[in-house]
Backbone as numpy.savetxt, mean C-alpha at the origin, in Angstrom:
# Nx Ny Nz CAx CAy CAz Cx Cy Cz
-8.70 19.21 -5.40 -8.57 17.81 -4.96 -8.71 16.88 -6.16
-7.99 15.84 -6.30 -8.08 15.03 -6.95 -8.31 13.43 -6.38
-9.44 13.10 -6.68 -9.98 12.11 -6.45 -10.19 10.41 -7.10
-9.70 9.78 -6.76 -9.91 8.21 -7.91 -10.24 7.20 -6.92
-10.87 6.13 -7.87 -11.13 5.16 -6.65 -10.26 3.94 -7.64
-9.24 3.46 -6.78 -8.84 2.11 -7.50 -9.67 1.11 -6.89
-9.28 0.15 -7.76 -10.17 -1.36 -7.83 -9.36 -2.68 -7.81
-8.55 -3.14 -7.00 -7.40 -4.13 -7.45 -7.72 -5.55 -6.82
-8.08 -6.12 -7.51 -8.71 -7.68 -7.71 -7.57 -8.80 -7.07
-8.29 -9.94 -6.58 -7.06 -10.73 -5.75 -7.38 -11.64 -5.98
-6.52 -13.39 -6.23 -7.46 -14.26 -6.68 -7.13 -15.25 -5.15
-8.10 -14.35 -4.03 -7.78 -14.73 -2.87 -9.34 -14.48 -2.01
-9.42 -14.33 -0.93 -10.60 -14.77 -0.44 -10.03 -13.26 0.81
-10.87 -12.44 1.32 -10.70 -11.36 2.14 -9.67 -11.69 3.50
-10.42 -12.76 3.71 -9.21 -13.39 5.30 -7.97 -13.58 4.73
-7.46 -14.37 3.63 -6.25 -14.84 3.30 -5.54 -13.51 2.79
-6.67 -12.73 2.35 -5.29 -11.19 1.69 -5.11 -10.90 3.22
-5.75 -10.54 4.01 -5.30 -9.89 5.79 -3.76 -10.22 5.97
-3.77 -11.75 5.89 -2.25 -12.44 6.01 -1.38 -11.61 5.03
-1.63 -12.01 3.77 -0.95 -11.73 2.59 -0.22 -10.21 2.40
-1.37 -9.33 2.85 -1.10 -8.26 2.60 -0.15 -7.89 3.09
0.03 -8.06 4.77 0.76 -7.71 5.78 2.28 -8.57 5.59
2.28 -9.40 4.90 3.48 -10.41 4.59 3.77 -9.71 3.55
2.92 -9.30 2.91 3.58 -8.22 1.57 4.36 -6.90 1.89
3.77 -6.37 2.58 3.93 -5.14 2.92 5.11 -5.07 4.20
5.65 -6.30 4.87 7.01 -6.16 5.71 8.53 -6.59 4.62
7.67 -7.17 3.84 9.06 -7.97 2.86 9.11 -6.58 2.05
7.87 -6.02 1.26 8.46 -5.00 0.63 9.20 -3.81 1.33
8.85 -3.43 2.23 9.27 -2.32 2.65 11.00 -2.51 2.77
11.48 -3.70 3.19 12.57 -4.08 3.74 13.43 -4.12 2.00
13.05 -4.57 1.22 13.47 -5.20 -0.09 13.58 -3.09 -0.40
12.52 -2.57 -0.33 12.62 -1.23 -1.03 13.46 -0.35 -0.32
14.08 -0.47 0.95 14.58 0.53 1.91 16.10 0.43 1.41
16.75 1.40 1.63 18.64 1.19 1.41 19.05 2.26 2.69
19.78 2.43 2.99 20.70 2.98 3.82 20.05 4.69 3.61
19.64 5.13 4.87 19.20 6.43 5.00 17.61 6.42 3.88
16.84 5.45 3.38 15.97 5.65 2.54 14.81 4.58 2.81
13.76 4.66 3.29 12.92 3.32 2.96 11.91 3.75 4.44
11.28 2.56 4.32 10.09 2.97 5.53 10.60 2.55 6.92
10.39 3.86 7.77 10.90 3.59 9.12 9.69 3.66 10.04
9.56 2.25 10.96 8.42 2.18 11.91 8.73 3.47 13.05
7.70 3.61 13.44 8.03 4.87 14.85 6.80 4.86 16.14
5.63 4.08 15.56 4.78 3.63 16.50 3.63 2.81 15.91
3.09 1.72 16.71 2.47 0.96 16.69 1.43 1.06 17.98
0.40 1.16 18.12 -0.58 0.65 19.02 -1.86 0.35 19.34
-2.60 -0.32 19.56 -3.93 -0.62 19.79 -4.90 1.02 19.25
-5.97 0.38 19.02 -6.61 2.22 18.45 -8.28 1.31 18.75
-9.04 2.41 18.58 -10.63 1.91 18.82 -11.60 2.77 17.85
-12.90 2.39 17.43 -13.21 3.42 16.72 -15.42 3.04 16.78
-15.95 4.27 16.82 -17.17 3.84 17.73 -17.96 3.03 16.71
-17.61 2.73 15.56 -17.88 2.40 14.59 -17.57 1.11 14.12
-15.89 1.25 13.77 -15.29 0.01 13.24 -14.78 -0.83 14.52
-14.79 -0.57 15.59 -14.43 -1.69 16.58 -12.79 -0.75 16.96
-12.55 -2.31 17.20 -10.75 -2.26 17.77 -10.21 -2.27 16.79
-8.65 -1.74 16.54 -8.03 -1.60 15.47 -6.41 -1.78 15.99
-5.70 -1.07 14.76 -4.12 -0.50 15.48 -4.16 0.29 14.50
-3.24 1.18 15.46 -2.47 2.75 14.55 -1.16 2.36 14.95
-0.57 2.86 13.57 0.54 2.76 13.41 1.35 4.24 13.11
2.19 5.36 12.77 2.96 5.75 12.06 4.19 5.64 12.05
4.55 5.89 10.71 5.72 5.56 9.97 5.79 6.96 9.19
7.37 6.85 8.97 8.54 7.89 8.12 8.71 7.51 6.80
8.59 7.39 5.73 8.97 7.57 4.46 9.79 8.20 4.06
11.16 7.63 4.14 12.06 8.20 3.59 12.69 8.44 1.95
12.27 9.12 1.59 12.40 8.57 -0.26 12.80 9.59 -0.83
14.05 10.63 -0.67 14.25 11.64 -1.92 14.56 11.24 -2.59
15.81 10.62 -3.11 16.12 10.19 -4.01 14.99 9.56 -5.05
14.49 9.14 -4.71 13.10 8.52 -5.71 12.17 9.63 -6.20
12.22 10.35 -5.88 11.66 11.64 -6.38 12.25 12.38 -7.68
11.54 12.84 -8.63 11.60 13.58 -9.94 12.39 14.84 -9.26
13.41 14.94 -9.97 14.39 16.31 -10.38 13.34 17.50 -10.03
12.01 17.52 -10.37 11.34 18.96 -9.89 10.91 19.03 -8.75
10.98 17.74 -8.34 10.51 17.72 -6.86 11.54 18.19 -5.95
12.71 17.28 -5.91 13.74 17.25 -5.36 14.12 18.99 -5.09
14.10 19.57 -6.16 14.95 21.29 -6.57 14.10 22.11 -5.14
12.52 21.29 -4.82 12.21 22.29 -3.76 11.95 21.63 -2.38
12.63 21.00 -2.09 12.27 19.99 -0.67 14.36 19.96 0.14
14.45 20.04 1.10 15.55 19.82 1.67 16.14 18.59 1.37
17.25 18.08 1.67 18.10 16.39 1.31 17.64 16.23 2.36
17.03 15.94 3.30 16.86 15.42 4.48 15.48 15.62 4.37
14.24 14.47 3.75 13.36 15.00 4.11 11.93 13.52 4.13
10.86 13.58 4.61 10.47 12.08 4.53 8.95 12.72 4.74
8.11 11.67 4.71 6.44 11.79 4.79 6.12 11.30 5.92
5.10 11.72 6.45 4.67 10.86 7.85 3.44 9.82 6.96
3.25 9.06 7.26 2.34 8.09 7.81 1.27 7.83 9.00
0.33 8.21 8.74 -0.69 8.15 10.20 -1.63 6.68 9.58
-1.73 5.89 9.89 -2.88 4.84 9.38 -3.81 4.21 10.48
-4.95 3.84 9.94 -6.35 3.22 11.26 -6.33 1.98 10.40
-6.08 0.83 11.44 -6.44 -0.06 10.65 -7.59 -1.14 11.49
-8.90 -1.45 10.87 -10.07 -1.58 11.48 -10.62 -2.76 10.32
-9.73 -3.78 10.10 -9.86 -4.34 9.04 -11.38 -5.56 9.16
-12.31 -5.12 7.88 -11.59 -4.91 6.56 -11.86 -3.78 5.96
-12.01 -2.62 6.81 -11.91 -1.20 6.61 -10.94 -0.67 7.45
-9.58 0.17 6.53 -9.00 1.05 6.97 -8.54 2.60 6.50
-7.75 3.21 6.88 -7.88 4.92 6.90 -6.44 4.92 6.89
-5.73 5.49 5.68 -4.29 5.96 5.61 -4.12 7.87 5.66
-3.41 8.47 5.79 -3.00 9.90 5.93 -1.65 9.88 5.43
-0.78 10.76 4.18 0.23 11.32 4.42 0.17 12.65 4.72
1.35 13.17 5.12 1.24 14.57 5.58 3.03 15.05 5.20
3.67 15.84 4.84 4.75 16.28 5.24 4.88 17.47 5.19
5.72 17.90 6.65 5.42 19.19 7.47 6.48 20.40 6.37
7.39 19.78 5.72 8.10 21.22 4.66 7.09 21.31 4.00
5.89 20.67 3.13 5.12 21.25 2.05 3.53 21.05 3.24
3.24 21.72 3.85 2.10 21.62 4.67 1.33 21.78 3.88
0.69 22.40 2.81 -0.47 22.51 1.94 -0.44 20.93 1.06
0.25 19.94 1.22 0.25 19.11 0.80 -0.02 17.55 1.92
-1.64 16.61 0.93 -1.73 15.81 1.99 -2.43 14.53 0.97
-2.07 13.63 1.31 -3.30 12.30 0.76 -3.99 11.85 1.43
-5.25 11.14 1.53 -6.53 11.10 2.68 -6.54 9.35 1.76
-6.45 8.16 2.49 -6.81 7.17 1.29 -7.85 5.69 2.20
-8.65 5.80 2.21 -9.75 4.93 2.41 -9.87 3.63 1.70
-9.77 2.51 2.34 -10.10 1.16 1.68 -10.96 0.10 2.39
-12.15 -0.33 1.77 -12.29 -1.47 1.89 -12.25 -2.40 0.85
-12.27 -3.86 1.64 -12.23 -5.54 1.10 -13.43 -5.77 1.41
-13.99 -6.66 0.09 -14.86 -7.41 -0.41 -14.94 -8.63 -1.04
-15.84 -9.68 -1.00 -15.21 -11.42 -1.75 -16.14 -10.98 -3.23
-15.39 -10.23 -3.84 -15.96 -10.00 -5.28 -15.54 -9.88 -6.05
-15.32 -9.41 -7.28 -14.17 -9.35 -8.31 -14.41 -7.65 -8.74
-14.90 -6.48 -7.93 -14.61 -5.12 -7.71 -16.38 -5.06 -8.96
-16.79 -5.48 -8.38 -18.37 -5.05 -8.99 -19.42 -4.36 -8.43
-18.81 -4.00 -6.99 -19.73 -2.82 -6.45 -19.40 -1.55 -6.83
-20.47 -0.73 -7.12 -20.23 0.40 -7.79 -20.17 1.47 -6.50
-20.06 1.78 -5.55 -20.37 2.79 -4.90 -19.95 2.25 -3.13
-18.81 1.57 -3.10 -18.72 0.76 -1.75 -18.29 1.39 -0.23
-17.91 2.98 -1.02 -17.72 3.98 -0.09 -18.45 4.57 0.86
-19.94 4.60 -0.14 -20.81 5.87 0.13 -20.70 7.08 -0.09
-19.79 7.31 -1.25 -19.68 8.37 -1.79 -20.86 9.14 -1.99
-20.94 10.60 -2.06 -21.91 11.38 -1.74 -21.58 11.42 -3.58
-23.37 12.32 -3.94 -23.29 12.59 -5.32 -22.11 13.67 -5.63
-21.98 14.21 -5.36 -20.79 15.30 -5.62 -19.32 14.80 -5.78
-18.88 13.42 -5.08 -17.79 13.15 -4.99 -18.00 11.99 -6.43
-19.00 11.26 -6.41 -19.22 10.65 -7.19 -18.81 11.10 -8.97
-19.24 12.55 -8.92 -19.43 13.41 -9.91 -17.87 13.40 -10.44
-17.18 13.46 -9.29 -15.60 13.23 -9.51 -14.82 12.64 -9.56
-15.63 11.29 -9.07 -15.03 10.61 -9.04 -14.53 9.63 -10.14
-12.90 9.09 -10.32 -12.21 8.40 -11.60 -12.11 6.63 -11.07
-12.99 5.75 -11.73 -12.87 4.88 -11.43 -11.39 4.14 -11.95
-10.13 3.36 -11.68 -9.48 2.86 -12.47 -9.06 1.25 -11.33
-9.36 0.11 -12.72 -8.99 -1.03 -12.30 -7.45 -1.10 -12.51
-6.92 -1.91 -11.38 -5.85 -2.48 -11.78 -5.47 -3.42 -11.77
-5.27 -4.34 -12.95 -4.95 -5.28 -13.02 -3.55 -6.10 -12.71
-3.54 -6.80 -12.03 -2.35 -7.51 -11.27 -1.64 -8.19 -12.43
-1.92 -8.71 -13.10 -2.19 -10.01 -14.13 -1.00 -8.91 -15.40
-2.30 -8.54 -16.11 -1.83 -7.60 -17.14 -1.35 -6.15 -17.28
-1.80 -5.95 -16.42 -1.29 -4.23 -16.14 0.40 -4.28 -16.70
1.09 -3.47 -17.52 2.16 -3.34 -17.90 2.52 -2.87 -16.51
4.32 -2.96 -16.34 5.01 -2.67 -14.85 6.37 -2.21 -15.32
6.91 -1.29 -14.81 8.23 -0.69 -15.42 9.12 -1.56 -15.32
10.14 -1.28 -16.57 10.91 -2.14 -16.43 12.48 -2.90 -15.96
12.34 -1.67 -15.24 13.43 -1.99 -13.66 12.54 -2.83 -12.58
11.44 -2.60 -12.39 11.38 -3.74 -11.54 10.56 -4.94 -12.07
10.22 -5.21 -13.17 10.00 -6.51 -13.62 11.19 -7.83 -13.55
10.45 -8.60 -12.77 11.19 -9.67 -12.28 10.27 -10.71 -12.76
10.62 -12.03 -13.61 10.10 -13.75 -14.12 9.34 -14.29 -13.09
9.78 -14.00 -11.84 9.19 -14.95 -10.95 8.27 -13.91 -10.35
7.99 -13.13 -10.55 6.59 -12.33 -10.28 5.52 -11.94 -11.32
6.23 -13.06 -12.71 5.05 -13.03 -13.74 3.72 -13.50 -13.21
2.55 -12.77 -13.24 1.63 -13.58 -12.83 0.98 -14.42 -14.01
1.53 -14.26 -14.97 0.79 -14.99 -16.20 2.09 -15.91 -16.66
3.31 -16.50 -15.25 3.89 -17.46 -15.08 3.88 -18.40 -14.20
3.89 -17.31 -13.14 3.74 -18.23 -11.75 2.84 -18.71 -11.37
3.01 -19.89 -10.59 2.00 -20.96 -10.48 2.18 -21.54 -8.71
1.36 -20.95 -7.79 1.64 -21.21 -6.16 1.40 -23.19 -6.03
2.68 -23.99 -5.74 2.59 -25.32 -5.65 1.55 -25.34 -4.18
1.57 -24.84 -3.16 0.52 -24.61 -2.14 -0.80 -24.59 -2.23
-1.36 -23.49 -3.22 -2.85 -23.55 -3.23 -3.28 -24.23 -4.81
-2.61 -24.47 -5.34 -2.32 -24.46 -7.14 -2.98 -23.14 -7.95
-3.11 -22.30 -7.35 -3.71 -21.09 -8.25 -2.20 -20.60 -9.25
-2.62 -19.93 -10.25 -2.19 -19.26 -11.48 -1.79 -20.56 -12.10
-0.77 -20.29 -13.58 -0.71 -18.84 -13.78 -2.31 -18.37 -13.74
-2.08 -17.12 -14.20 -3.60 -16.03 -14.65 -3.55 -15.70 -16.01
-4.82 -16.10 -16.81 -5.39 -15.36 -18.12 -5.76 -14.18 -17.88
-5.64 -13.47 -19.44 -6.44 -12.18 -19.64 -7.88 -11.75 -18.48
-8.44 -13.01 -18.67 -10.12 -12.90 -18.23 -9.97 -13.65 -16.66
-8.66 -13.66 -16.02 -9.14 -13.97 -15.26 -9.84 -13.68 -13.95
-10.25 -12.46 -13.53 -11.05 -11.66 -12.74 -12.50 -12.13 -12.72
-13.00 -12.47 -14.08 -14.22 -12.93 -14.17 -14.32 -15.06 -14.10
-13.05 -15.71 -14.07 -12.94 -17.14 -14.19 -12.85 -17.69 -12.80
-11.66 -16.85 -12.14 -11.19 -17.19 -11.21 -11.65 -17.37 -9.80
-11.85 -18.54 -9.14 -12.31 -18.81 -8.01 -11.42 -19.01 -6.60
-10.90 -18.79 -5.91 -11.65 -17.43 -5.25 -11.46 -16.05 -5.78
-11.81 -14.89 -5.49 -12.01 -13.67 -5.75 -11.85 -12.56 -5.26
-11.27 -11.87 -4.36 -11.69 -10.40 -3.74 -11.26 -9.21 -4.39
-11.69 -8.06 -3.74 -11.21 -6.88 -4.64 -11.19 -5.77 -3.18
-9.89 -4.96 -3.38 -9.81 -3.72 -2.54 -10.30 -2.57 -3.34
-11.04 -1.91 -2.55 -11.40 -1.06 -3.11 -11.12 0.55 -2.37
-10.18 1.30 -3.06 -9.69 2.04 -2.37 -9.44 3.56 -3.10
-10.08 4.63 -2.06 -10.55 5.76 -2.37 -9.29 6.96 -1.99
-8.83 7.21 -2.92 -7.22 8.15 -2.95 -7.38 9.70 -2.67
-7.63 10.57 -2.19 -8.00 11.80 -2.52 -6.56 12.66 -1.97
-6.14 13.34 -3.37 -4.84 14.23 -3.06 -4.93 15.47 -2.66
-4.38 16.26 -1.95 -4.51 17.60 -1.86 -3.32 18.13 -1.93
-2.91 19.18 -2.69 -2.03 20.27 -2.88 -2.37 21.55 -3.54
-3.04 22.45 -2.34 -3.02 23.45 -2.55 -2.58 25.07 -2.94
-1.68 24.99 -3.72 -0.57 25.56 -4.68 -1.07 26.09 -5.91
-1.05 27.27 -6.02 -1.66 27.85 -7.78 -0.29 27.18 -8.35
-0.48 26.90 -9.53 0.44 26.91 -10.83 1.31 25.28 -10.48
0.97 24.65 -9.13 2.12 23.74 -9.49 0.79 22.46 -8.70
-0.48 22.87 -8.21 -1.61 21.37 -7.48 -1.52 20.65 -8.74
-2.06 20.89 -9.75 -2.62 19.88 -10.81 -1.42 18.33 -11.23
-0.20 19.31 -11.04 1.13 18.44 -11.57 1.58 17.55 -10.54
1.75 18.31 -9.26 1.92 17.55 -8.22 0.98 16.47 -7.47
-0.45 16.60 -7.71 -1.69 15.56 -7.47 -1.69 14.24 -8.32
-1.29 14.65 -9.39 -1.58 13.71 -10.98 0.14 12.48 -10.28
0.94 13.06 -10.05 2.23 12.65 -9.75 1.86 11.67 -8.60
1.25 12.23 -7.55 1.01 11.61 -5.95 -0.24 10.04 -6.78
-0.84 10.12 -7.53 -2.02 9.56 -7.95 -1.31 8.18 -9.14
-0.36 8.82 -9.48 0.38 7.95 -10.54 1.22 7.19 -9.50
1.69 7.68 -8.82 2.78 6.86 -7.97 2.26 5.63 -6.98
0.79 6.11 -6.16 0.28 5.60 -5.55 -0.14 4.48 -6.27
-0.69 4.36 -7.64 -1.17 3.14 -9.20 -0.11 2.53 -8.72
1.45 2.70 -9.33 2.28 2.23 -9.47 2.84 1.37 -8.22
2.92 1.39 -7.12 3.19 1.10 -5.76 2.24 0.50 -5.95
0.62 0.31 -6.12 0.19 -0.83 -5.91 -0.15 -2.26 -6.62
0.09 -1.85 -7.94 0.33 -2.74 -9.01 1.67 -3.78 -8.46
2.87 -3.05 -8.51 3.87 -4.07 -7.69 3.64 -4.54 -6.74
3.04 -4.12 -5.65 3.04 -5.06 -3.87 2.19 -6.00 -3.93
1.00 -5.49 -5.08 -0.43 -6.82 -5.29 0.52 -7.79 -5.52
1.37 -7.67 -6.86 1.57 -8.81 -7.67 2.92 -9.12 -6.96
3.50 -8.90 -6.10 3.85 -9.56 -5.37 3.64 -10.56 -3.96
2.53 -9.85 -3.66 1.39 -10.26 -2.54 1.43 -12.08 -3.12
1.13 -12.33 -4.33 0.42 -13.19 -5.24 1.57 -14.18 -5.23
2.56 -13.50 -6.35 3.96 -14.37 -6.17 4.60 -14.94 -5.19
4.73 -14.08 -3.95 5.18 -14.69 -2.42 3.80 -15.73 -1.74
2.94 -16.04 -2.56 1.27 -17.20 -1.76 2.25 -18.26 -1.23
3.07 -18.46 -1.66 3.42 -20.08 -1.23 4.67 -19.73 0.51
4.75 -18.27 0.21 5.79 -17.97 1.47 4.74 -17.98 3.22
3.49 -17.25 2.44 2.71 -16.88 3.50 1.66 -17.47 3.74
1.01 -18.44 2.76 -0.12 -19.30 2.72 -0.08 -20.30 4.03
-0.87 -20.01 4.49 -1.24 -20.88 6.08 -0.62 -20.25 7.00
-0.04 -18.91 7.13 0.14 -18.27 8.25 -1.27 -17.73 8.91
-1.07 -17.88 10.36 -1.93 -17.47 11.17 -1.26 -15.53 11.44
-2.66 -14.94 12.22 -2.15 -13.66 12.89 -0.64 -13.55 13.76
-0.36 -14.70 14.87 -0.06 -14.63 15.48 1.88 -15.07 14.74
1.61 -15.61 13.52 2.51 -15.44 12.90 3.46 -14.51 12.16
2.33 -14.24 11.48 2.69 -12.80 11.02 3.04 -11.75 11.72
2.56 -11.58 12.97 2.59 -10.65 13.69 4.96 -11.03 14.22
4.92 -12.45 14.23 6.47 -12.18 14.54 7.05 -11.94 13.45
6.83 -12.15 12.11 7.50 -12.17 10.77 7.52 -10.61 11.07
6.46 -9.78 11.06 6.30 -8.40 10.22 7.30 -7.58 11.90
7.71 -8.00 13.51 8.60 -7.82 14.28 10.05 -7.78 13.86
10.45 -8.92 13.16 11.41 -9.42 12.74 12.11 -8.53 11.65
11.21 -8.46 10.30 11.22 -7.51 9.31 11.06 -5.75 9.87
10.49 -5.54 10.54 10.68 -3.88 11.10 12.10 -3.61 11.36
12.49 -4.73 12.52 13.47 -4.14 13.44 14.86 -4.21 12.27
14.50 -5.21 11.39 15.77 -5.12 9.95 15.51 -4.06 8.74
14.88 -3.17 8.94 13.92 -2.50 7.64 14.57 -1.14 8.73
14.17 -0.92 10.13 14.77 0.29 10.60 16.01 0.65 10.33
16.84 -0.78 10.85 18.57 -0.38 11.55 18.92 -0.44 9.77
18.19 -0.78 8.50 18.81 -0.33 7.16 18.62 0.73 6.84
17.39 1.32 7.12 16.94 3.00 6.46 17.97 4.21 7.34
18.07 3.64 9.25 18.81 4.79 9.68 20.20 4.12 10.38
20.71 3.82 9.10 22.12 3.75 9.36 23.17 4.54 9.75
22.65 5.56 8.83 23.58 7.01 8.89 22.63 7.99 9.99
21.85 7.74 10.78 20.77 8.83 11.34 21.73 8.61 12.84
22.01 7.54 13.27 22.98 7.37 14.39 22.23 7.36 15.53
20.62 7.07 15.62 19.95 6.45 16.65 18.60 5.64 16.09
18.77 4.83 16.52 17.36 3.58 16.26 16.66 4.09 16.95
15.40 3.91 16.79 14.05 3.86 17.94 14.51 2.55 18.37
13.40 2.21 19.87 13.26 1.33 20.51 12.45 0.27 19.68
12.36 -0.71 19.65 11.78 -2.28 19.09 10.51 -1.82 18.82
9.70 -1.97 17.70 8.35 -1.53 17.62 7.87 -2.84 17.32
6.42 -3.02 18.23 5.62 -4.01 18.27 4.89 -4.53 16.71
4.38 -5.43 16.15 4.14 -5.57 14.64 3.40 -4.40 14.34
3.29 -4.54 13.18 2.55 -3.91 12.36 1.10 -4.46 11.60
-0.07 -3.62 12.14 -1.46 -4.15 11.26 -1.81 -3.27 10.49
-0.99 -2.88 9.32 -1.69 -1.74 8.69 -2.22 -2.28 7.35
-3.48 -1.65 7.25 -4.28 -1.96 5.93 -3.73 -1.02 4.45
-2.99 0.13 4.55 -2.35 0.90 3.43 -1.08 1.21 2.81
-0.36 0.76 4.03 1.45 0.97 3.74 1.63 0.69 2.69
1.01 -0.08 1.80 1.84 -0.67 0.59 1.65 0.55 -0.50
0.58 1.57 0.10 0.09 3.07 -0.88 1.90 3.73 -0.95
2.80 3.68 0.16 3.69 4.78 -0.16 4.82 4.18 -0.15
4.72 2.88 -0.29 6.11 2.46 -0.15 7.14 2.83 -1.36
């Protein structure tokens, strides 16, 4: 198993990422999907938990070969996608991938939100043993380098400037300046149980998951002025609206839609998009 805990800082307040996130995470999915490829909704519904309260579960299809490395691709069918199981119990939620051709293969990814700038050391309850293993890595929205196919000007965050709330641009230091503050803090654990090929394929699932969230933050940020002052009940028709156009693009060629899926409250989607 390979284990990390990311740390990705928001210069937002815990209630306003709830909005944000979920406004992030219907525009991206839709922007990342093409014809036969991208995230397909398949259920949405109320969930409960004796712990975290009321929630929603959602799963979703991940459709993505093509985005996959040449070594991947050589052992997986052309027809092939990830499930999605997620609890969302915000501001704690529970993501799962699973896909049934590589069954020894799974990600387990745990997050909570906090109004801090990621200075709790231990927000999991990680046991000493996991601790022992555990890889802390921040990511910075701001500065973090971003590949350069999808670097886009107007998602500089050390350009853009939201006319709505007036936040950015963002300095080097700004994690420690910046008022307001939160930080997700979110616990990745890979499994692929495989002699000769777990280590390559974990490190891959762990890099990709960085990468996916470095872009959706800093777009989260760039789109403030799209989603700033939306209520739940808003979002909830935006992220309706965006499904039912994000499905009929991914299964164009599949030659049946699901039925209309109710919004989406998920706290992790933006891990596999």
């Amino acid at each position: 198993m390979h284990l990390k805990e990311y740390r990705i800082c928001m210069p937002l307040t815990v209630q306003e990422y709830r909005i944000g996130q979920l406004f992030m995470i219907a525009k991206h999915s839709h922007e990342q999907s093409q014809e036969g490829e991208g995230v397909e909704v398949v259920k949405n519904e109320p969930c409960e938990h004796e712990e975290h309260g009321k929630g929603q579960f959602t799963e979703k299809r991940i459709h993505l070969s093509s985005k996959l490395p040449q070594w991947i691709r050589s052992m997986i069918p052309a027809i092939f996608y990830i499930t999605e199981k997620a609890w969302n119990y915000y501001p704690y939620t529970r993501t799962e991938y699973t896909c049934s051709f590589i069954p020894r293969f799974s990600v387990h990814i745990t997050t909570k939100y906090e109004d801090n700038n990621g200075s709790t050391e231990n927000c999991h309850n990680l046991s000493e043993e996991e601790l022992s293993q555990r890889e802390v890595d921040f990511i910075d929205i701001v500065s973090d380098p971003i590949d350069e196919s999808k670097y886009k000007e107007e998602e500089d965050l050390t350009k853009v400037k939201s006319t709505k709330t007036g936040r950015g641009p963002f300095g080097k230091d700004w994690r420690d300046t910046t008022s307001p503050v939160m930080c997700s803090y979110k616990v990745v654990r890979c499994f692929f149980e495989v002699w000769g090929l777990q280590t390559k394929v974990e490190g891959y699932a762990q890099r990709s998951c960085r990468d996916v969230n470095l872009l959706g933050h800093r777009q989260a940020i760039s789109w403030m002025d799209e989603w700033i002052g939306m209520n739940l009940d808003d979002i909830r028709a935006y992220e309706t609206e965006m499904n039912k156009k994000t499905n009929q693009k991914v299964l164009q060629d599949v030659g049946e839609l699901p039925t209309e899926c109710s919004p989406c409250e998920v706290g992790d989607n933006v891990d596999a998009l």
